[in-house]
mmCIF file of C-alpha atoms and ligand atoms in Angstrom:
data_model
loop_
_atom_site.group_PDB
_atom_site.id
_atom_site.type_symbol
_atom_site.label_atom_id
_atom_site.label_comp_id
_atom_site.label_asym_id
_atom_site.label_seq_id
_atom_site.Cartn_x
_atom_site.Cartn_y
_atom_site.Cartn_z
ATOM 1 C CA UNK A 1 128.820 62.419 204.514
ATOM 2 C CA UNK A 2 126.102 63.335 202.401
ATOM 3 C CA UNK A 3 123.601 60.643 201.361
ATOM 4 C CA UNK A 4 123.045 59.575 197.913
ATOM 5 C CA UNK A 5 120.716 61.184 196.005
ATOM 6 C CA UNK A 6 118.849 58.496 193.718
ATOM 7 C CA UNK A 7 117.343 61.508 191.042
ATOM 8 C CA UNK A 8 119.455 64.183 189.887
ATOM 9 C CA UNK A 9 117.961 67.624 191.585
ATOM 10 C CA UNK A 10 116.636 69.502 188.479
ATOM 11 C CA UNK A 11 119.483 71.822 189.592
ATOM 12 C CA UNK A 12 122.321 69.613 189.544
ATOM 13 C CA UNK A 13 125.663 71.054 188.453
ATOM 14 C CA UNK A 14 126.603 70.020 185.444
ATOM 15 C CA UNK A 15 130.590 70.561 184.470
ATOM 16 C CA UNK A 16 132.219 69.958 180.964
ATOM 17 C CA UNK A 17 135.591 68.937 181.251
ATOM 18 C CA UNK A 18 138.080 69.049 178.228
ATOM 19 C CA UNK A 19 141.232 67.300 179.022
ATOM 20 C CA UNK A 20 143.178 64.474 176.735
ATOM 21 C CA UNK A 21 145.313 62.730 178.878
ATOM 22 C CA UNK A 22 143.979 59.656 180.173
ATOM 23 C CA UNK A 23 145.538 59.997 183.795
ATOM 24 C CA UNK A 24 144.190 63.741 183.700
ATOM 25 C CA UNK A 25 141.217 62.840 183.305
ATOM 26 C CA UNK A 26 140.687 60.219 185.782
ATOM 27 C CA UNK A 27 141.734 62.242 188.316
ATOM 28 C CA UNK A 28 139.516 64.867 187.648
ATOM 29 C CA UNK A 29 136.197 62.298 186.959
ATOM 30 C CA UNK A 30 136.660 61.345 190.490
ATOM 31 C CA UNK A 31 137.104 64.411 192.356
ATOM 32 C CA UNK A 32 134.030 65.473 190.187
ATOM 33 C CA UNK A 33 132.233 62.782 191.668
ATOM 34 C CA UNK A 34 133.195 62.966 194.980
ATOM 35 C CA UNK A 35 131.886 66.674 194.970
ATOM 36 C CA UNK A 36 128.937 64.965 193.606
ATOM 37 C CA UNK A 37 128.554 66.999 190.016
ATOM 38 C CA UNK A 38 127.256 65.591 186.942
ATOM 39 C CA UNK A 39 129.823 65.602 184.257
ATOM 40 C CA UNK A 40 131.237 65.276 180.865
ATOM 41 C CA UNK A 41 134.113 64.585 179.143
ATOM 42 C CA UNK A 42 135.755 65.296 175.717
ATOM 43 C CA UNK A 43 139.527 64.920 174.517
ATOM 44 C CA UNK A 44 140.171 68.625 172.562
ATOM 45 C CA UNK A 45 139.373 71.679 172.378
ATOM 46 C CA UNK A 46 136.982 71.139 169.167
ATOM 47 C CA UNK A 47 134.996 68.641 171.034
ATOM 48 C CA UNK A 48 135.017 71.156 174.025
ATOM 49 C CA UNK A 49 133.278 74.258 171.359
ATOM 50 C CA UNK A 50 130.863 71.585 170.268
ATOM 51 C CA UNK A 51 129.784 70.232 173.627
ATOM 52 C CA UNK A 52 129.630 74.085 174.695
ATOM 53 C CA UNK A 53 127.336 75.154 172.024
ATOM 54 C CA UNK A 54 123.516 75.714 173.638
ATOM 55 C CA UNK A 55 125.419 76.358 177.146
ATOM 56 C CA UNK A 56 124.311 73.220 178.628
ATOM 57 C CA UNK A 57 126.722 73.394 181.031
ATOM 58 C CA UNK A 58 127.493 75.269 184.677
ATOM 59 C CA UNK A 59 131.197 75.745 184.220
ATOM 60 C CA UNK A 60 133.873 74.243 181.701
ATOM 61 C CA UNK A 61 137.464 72.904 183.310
ATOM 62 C CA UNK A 62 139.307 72.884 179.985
ATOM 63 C CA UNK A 63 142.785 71.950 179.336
ATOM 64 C CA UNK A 64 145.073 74.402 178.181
ATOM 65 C CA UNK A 65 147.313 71.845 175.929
ATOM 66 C CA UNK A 66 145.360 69.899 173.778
ATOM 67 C CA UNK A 67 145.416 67.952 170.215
ATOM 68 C CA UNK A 68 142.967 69.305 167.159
ATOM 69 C CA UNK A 69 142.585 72.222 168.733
ATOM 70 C CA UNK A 70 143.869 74.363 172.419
ATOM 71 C CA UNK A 71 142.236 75.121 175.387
ATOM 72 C CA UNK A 72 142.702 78.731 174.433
ATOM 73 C CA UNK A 73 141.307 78.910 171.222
ATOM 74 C CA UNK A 74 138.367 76.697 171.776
ATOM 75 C CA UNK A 75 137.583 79.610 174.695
ATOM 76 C CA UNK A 76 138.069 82.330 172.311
ATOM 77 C CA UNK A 77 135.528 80.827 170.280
ATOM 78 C CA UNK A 78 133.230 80.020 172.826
ATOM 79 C CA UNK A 79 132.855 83.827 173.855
ATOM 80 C CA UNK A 80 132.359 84.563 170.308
ATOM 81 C CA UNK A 81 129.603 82.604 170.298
ATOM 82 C CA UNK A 82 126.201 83.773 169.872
ATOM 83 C CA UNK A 83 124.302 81.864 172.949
ATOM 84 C CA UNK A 84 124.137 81.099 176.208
ATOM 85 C CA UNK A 85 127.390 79.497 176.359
ATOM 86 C CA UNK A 86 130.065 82.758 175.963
ATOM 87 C CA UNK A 87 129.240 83.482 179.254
ATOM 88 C CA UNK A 88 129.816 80.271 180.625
ATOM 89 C CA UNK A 89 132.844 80.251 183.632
ATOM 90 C CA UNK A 90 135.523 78.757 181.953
ATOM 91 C CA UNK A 91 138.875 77.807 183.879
ATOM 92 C CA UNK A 92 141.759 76.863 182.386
ATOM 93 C CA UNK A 93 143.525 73.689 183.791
ATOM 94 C CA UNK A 94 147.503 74.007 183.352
ATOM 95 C CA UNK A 95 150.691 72.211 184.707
ATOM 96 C CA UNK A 96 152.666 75.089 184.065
ATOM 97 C CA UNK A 97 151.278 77.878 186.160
ATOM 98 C CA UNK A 98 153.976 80.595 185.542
ATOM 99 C CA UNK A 99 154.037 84.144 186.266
ATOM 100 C CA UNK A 100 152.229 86.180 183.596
ATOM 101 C CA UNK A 101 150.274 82.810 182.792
ATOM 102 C CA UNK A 102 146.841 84.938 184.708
ATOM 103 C CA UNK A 103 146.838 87.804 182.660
ATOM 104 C CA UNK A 104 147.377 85.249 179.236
ATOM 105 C CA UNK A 105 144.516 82.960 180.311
ATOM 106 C CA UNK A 106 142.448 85.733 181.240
ATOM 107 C CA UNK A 107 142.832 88.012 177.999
ATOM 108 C CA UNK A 108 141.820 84.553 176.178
ATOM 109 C CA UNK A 109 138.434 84.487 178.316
ATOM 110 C CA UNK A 110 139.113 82.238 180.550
ATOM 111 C CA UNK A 111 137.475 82.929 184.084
ATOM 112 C CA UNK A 112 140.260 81.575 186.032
ATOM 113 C CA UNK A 113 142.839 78.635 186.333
ATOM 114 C CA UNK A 114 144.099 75.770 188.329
ATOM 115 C CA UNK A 115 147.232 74.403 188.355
ATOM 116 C CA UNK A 116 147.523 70.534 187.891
ATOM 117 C CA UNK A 117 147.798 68.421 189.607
ATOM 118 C CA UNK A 118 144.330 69.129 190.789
ATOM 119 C CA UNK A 119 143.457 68.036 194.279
ATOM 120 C CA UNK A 120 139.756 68.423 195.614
ATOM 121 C CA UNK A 121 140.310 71.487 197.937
ATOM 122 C CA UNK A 122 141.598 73.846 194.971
ATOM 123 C CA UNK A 123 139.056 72.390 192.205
ATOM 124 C CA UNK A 124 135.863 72.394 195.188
ATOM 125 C CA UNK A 125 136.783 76.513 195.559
ATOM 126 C CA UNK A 126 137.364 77.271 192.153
ATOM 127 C CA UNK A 127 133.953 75.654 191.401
ATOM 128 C CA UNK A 128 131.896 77.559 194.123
ATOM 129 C CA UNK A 129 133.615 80.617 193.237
ATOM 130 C CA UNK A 130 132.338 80.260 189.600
ATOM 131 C CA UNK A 131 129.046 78.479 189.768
ATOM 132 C CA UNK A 132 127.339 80.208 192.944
ATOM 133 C CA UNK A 133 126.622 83.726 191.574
ATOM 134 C CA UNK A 134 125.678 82.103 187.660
ATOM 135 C CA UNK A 135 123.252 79.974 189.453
ATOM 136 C CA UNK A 136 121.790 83.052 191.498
ATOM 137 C CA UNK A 137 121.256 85.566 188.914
ATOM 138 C CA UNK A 138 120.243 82.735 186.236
HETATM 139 MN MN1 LIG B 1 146.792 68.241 177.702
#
């Protein structure tokens, strides 16, 4: 166990999450913690594009199916955008991880995916993967 830090470390990860179902998100807000990341949390995909904007962000767990707007479109518009934040890692979160779902979610930007239900080993590797070499080069 690590102890807890009283002041956020000026490099603190900080993770956007996109997901609208209640449960969903839960879940994820406490494995976040447990990990100890900073984090945020909005209920569509158009919430997700607006939180993205100025790339404030380390890496972005966004839903796949969402109200108002998708997981997918909202990261086809993030990589359009003109900042920062297209090159954010962006992984998809999706309870139907099917064959031929990699190649869909990674021809709509996404940098990779996790299949729900999320438990802490999956979501702790998928982060490092993502966020170590972004932090190094940045
Ligand atoms: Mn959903």
């Amino acid at each position: 166990m690590q102890e807890i830090e009283t002041e956020p470390k000026s490099g603190q990860t900080r993770v956007l999450v996109a997901e609208d179902n209640p449960m969903n998100q839960r879940v994820i807000q406490s494995l976040l913690a447990a990990l100890g990341h900073e984090y945020d949390i909005v209920e569509n995909g158009k919430e997700a594009v607006q939180a993205a904007s100025g790339g404030a962000y380390d890496v972005v767990l966004m839903d796949i199916s969402m109200p108002v707007m998708s997981g997918e479109m909202a990261t086809r518009i993030i990589r359009a955008m003109d900042d920062d934040a297209k090159d954010m890692p962006i992984v998809a979160l999706t309870a139907h991880a099917m064959k031929g779902d990699r190649e869909r979610f990674l021809s709509a930007g996404f940098s990779d995916y996790l299949a729900k239900p999320i438990d802490v080993t999956s979501l702790s590797s998928v982060l490092t993967k993502h966020m170590g070499p972004s932090k190094a080069v940045a």
